[in-house]
CSV table of C-alpha atoms in Angstrom, one decimal:
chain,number,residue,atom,x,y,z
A,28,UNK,CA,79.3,114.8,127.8
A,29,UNK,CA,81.3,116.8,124.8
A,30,UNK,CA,81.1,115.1,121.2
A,31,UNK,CA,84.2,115.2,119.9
A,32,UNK,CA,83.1,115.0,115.5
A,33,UNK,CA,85.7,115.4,113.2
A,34,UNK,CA,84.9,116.2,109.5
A,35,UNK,CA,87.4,115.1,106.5
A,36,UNK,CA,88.0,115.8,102.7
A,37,UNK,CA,90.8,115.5,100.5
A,38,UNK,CA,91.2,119.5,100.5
A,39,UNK,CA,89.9,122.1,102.2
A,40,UNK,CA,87.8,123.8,99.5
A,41,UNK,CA,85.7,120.8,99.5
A,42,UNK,CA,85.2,121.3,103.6
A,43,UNK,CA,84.5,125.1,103.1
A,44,UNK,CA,81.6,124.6,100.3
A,45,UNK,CA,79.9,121.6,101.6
A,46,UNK,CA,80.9,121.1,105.0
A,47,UNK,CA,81.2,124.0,107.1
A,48,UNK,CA,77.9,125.8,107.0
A,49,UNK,CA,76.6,122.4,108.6
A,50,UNK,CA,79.1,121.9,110.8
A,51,UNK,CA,78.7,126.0,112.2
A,52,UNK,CA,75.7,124.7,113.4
A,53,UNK,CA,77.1,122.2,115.4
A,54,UNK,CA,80.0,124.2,116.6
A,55,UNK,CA,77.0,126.9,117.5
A,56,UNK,CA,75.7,124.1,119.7
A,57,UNK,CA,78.6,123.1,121.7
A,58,UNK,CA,80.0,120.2,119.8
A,59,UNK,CA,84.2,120.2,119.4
A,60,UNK,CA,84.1,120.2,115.4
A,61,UNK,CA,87.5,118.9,113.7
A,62,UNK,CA,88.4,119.7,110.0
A,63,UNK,CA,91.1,117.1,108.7
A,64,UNK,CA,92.0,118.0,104.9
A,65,UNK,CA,94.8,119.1,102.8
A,66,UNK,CA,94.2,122.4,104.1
A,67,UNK,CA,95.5,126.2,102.0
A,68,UNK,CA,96.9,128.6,104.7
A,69,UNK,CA,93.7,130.9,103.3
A,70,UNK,CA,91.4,128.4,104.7
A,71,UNK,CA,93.8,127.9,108.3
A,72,UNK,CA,93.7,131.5,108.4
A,73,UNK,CA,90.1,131.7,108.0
A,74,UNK,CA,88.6,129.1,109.9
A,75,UNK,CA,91.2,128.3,112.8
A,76,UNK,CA,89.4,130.4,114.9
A,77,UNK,CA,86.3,128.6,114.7
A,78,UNK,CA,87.5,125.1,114.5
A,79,UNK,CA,90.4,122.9,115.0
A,80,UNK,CA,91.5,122.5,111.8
A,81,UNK,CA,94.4,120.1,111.1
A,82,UNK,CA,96.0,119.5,107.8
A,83,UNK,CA,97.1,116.0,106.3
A,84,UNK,CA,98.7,115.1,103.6
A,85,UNK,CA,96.0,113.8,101.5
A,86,UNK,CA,96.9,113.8,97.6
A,87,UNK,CA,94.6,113.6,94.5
A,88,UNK,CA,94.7,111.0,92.5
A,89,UNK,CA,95.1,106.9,93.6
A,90,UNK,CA,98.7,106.4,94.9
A,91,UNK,CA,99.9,102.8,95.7
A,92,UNK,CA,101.5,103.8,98.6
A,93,UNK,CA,99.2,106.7,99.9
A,94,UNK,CA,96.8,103.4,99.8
A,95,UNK,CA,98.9,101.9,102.7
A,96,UNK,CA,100.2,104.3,104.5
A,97,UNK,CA,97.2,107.1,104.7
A,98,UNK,CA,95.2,104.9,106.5
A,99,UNK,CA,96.8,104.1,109.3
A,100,UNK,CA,98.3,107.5,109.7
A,101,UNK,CA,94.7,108.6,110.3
A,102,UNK,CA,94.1,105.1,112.7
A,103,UNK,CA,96.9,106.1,114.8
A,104,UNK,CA,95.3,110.1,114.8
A,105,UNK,CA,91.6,108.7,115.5
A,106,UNK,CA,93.1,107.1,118.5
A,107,UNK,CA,94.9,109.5,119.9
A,108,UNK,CA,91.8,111.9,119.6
A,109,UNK,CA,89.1,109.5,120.3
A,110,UNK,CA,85.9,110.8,118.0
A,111,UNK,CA,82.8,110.4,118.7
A,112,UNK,CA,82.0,110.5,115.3
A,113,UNK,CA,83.8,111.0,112.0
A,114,UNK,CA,82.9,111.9,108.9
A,115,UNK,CA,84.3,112.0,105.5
A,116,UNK,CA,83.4,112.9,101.7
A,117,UNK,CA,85.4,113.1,98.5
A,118,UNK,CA,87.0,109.7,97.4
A,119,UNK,CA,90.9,109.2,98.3
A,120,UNK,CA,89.8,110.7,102.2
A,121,UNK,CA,86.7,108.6,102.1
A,122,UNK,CA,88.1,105.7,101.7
A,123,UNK,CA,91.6,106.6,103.4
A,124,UNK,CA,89.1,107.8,106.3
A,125,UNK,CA,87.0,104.6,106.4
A,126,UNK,CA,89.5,101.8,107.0
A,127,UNK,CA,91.4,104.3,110.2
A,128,UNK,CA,88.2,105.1,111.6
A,129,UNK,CA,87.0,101.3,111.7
A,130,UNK,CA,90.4,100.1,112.6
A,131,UNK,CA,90.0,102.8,115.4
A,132,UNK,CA,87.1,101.5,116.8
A,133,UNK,CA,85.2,105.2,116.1
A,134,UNK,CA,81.9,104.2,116.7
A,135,UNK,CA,79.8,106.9,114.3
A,136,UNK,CA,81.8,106.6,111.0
A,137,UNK,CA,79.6,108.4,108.0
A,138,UNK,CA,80.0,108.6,104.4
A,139,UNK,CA,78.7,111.4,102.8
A,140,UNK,CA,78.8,109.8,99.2
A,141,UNK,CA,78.6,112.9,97.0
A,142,UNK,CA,79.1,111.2,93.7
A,143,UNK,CA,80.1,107.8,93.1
A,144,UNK,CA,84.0,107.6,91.0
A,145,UNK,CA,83.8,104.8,89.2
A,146,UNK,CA,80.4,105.4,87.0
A,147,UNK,CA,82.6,106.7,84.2
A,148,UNK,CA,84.6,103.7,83.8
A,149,UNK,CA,84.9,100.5,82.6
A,150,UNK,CA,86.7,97.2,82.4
A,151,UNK,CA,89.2,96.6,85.1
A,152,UNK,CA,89.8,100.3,86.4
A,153,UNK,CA,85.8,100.1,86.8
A,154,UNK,CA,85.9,97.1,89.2
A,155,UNK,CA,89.0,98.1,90.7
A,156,UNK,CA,87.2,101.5,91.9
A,157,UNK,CA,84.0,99.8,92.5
A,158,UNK,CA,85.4,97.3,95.0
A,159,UNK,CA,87.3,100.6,96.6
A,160,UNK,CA,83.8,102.4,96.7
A,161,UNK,CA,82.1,99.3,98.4
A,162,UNK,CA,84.8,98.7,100.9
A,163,UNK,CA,83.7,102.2,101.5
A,164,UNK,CA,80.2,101.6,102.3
A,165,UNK,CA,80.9,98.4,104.1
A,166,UNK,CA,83.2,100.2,106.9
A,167,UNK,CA,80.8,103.1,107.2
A,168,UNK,CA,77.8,103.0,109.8
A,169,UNK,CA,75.7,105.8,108.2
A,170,UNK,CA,75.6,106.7,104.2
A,171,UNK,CA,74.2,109.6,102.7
A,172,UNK,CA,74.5,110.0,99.6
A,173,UNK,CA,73.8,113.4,97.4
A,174,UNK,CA,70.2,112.5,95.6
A,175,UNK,CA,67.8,109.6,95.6
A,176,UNK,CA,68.7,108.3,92.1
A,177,UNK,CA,72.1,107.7,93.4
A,178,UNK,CA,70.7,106.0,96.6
A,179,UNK,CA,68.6,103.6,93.6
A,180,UNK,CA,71.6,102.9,92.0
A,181,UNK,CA,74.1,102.3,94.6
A,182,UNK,CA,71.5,99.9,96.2
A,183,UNK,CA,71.1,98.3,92.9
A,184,UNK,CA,74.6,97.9,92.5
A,185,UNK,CA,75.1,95.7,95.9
A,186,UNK,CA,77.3,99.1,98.0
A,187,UNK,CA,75.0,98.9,100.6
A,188,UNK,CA,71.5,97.9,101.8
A,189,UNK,CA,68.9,100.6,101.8
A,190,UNK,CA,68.3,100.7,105.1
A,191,UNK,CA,71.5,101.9,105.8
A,192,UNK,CA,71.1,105.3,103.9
A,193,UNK,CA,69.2,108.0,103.0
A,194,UNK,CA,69.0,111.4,101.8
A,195,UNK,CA,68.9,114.8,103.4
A,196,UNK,CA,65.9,116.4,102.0
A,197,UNK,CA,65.3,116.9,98.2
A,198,UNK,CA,69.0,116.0,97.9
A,199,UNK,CA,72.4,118.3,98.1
A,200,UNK,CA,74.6,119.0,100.8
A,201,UNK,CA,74.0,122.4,102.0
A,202,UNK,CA,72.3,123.9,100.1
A,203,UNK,CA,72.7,127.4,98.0
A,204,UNK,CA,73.2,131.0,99.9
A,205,UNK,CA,71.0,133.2,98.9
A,206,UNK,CA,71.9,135.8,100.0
A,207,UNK,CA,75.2,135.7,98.2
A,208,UNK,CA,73.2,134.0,95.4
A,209,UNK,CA,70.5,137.3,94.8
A,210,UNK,CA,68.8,137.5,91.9
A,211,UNK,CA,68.0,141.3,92.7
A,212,UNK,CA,71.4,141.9,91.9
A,213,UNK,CA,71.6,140.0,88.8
A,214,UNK,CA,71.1,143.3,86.1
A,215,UNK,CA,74.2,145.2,88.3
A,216,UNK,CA,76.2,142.2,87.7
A,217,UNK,CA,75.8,141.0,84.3
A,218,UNK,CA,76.5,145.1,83.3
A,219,UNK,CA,80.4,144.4,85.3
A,220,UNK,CA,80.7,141.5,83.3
A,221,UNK,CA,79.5,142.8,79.9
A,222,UNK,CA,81.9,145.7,80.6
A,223,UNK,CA,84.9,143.4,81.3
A,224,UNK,CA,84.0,141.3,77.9
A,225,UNK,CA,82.1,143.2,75.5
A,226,UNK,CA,82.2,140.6,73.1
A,227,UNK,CA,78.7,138.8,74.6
A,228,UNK,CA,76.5,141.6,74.4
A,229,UNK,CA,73.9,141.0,72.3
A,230,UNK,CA,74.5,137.7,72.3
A,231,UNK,CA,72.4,134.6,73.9
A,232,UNK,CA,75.2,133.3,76.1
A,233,UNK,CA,75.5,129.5,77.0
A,234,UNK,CA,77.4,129.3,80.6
A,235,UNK,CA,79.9,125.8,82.1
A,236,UNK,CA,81.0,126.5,85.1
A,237,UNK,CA,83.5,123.5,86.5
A,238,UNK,CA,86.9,121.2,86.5
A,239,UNK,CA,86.8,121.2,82.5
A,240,UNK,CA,87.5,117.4,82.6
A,241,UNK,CA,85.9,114.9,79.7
A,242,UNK,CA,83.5,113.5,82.6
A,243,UNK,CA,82.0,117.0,82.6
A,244,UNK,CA,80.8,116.7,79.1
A,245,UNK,CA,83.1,119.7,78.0
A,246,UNK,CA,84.2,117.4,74.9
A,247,UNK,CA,80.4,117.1,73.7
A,248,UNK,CA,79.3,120.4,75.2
A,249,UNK,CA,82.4,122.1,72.6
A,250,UNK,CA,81.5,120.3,69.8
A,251,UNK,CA,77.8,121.5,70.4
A,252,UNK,CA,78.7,124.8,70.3
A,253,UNK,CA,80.8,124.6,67.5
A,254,UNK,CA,78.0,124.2,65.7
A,255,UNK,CA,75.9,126.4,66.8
A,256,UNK,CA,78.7,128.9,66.2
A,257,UNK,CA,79.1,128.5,62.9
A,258,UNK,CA,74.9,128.7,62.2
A,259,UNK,CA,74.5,131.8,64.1
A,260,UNK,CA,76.7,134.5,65.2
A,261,UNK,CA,74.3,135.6,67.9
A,262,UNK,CA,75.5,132.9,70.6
A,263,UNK,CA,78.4,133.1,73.2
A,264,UNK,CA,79.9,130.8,75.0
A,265,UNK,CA,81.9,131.4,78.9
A,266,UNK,CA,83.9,128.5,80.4
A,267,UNK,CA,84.1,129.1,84.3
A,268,UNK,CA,87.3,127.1,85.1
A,269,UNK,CA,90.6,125.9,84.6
A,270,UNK,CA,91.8,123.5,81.9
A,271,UNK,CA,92.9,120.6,82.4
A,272,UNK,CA,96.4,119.8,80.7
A,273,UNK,CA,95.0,115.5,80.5
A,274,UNK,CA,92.5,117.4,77.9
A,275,UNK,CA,92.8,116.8,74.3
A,276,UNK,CA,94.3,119.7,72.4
A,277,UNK,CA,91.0,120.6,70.9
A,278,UNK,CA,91.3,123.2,73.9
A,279,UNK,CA,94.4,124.9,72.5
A,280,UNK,CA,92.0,125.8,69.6
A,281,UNK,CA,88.6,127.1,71.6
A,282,UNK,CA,91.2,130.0,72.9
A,283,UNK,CA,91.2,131.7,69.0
A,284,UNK,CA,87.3,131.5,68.9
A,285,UNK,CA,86.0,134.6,69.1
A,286,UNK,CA,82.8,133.5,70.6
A,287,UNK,CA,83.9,131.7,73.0
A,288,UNK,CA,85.1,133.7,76.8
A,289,UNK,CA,87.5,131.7,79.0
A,290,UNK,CA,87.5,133.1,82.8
A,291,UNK,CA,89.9,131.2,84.5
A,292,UNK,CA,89.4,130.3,88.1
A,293,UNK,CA,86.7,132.4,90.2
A,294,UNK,CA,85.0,132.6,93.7
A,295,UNK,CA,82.8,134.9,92.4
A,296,UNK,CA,80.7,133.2,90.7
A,297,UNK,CA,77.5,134.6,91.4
A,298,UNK,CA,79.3,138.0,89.1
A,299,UNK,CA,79.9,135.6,86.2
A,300,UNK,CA,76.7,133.3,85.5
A,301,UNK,CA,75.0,136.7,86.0
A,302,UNK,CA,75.8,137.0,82.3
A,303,UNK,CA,74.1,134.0,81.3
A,304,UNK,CA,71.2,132.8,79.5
A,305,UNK,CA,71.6,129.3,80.0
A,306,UNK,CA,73.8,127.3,81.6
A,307,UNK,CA,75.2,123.6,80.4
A,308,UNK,CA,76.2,121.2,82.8
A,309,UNK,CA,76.6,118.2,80.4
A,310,UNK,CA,77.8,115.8,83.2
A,311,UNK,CA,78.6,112.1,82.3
A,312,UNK,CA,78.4,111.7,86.3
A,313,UNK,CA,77.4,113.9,89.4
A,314,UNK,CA,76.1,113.8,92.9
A,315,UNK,CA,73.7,116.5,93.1
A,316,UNK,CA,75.3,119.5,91.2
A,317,UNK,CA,75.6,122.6,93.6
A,318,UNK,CA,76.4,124.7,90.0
A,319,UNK,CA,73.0,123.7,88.8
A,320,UNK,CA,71.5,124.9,92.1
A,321,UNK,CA,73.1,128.3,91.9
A,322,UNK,CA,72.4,128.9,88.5
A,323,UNK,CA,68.8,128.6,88.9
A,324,UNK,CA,69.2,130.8,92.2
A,325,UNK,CA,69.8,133.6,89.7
A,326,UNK,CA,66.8,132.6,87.7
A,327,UNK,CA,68.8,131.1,84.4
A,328,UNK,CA,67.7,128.3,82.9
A,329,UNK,CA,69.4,124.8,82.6
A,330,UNK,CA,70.2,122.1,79.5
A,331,UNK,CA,71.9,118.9,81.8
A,332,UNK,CA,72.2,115.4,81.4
A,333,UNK,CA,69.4,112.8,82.6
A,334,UNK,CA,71.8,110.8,85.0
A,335,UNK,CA,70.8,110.9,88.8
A,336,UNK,CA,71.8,114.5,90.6
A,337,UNK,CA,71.0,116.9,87.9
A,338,UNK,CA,67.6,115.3,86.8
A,339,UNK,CA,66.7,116.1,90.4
A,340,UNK,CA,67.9,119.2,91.0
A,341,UNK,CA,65.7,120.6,88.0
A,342,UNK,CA,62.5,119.6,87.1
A,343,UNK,CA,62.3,118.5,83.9
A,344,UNK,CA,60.7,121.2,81.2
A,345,UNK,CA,59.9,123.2,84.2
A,346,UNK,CA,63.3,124.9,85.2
A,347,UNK,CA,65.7,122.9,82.2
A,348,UNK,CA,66.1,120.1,79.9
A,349,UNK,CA,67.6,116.9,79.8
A,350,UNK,CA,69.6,115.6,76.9
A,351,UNK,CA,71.4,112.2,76.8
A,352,UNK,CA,75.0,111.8,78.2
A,353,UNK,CA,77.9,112.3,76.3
A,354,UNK,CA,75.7,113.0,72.9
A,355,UNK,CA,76.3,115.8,71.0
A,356,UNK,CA,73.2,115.7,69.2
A,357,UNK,CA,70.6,116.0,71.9
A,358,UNK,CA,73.0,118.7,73.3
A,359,UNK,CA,73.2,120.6,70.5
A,360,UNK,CA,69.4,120.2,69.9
A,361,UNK,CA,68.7,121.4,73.5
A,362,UNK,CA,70.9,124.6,73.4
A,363,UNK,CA,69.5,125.1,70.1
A,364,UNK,CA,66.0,124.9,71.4
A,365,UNK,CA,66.9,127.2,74.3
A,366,UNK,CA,68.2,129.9,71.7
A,367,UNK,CA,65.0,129.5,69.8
A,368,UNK,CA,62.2,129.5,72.9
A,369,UNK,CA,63.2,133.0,75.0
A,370,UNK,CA,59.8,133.2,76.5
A,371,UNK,CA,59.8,129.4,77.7
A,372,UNK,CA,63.8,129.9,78.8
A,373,UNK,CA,62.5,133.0,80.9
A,374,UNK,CA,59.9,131.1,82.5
A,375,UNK,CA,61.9,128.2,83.0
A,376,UNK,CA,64.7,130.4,85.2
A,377,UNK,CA,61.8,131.9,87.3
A,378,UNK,CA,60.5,128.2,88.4
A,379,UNK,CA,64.0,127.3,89.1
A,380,UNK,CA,64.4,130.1,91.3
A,381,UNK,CA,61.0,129.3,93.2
A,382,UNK,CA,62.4,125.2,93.3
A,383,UNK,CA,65.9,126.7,94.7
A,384,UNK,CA,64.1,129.0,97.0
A,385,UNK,CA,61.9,126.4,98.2
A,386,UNK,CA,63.9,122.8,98.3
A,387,UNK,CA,67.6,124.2,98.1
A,388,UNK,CA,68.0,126.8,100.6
A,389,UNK,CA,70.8,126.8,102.9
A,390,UNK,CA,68.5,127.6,106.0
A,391,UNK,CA,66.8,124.4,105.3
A,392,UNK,CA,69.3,122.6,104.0
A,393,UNK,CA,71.9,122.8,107.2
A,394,UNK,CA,68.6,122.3,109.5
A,395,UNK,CA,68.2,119.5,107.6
A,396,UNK,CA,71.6,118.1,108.1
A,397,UNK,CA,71.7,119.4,111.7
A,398,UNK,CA,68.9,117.4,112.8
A,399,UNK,CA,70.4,114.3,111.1
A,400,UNK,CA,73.6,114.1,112.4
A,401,UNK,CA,71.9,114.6,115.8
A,402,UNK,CA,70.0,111.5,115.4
A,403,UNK,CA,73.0,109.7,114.2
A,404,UNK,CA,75.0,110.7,117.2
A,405,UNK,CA,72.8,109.6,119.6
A,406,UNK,CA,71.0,106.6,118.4
């Protein structure tokens, strides 16, 4: 008989990095895949072909009355379609996602809990999106969340019992390409991007690639460098993103620094970190950290916080450092020590690349997840 599995995420960028490569498999294998997201016509256009992909109005951010009416516009689409199985990641979907497919009677409903929201808060906004992220749990039949720190702490925060989760692998979703991620190429590409800013040659060059957001440490990780910037004149900064406009206005000032290189929004970022020495993902929460992974695909070292996801996707004084979270101090003291140690930070990006190569590929990683959801579809 045909599974009918349907796949959801607030937008469809999430879908195409963490979902699809899985979900090819199962396609491959004569499952009926469904993609349900706020979907860009690039992505209908690209994967329509492939999948049934539907779009739905999901939104970013909590709305009041998205929190009442999303969920039984996806009940009354659940119905109609009758799943097999439904899964769902990103928060607003998740939860959106969980109350329509229990109300729908869909009898595989999994959480892929890829971060938890509400670790970065506190007082009544905390327990507001804790009780959301437990209601969560407690609709879903299966819950996998990113690393096995998160697991610990979910657990120990009463989400979920143990038994009802686990973790694909090492941890991650799907693991990094690498192929598209090859280090072989990494001298060709870090000369395109010294060409386009000339301004980093010679220069040890700290990397943040991400939503520039204060729970990605960009606050701490700015006044780190700021620091270092005005010791030495030999360090370089490049910001992978797009600012935020909710940032402070400190970012208005980072554009008239000299050593510091502002992208914008890529795809390509295998080009860009190519450039790097280090990167610097000072996250105040994570799941896992797929930047971290493809950073040490291309053999550069990493300074990160010691929260669960990025303490496990390195290993510590092996392939990066930890620091504390949203500390300056044992930020500034790790970059520094990075700038200072180029034979350790050299060796440190080759055993990332071995760990990548070894716990993070995607082969493994989507055989991994393939052989999961198979057990979780017929159990």
């Amino acid at each position: 008989m045909l599974q009918k599995l349907c796949c959801i995420a607030t937008i469809s960028s999430t879908l195409e990095d963490f979902v699809v490569p899985a979900m090819q498999r199962l396609k491959d294998e004569g499952y009926e895949v469904t993609l349900l997201s706020s979907m860009s016509p690039s992505f209908l256009k690209k994967y329509s072909n492939t999948f049934r992909c539907v779009s739905f109005p999901f939104r970013r951010g909590m709305s009041i009355i998205d929190v009442f009416v999303m969920p039984f516009k996806l009940y009354f689409y659940f119905k109609k379609e009758g799943f097999d199985y439904v899964q769902y990641a990103t928060p607003n979907a998740s939860f959106y996602s969980a109350i329509g497919a229990r109300l729908a009677g869909i009898p595989k409903r999994v959480y892929c809990q890829w971060g938890i929201r509400y670790v970065g808060f506190s007082g009544i906004k905390r327990k507001v999106f804790k009780s959301i992220e437990k209601l969560t749990c407690v609709l879903s039949t299966h819950i996998r969340p990113a690393s096995w720190k998160n697991l610990d702490y979910a657990v120990q925060e009463g989400l979920y019992l143990r038994d009802n989760a686990t973790v694909i692998g090492d941890g991650g979703t799907v693991g990094i390409d690498l192929k598209q991620f090859d280090v072989n190429k990494k001298p060709f590409l870090k000369r395109l991007v010294l060409d386009q800013y000339p301004q980093l040659r010679n220069k040890t060059v700290f990397c943040f690639v991400g939503r520039f957001n204060q729970d990605k440490g960009v606050i701490e990780l700015l006044e780190a460098f700021q620091r270092l910037s005005v010791e030495r004149e030999d360090v370089a900064l490049m910001l992978i993103g797009n600012i935020e406009e909710a940032l402070p206005t400190k970012f208005e000032r980072i554009k008239h620094n000299p050593q510091i290189v502002i992208t914008g929004w890529t795809n390509d970022v295998p080009k860009f970190i190519s450039v790097s020495d280090v990167l610097v993902h000072p996250s105040y929460r994570e799941g896992f950290s797929m930047v971290i992974q493809q950073a040490m695909a291309m053999e550069i070292p990493v300074v990160t916080t010691d929260i669960p996801g990025p303490s496990e996707v390195i290993e510590p004084n092996v392939s990066g450092i930890l620091v504390k979270p949203q500390d300056v101090e044992t930020l500034y003291d790790g970059m520094r020590w990075m700038i200072e140690h180029p034979e350790e930070r050299l060796a440190m990006g080759q055993a990332g690349r071995i760990r990548c190569e070894e716990k993070f590929n995607r082969e493994r990683m989507v055989q991994l997840t393939f052989e999961d959801r198979i057990k979780i579809i017929y159990e």
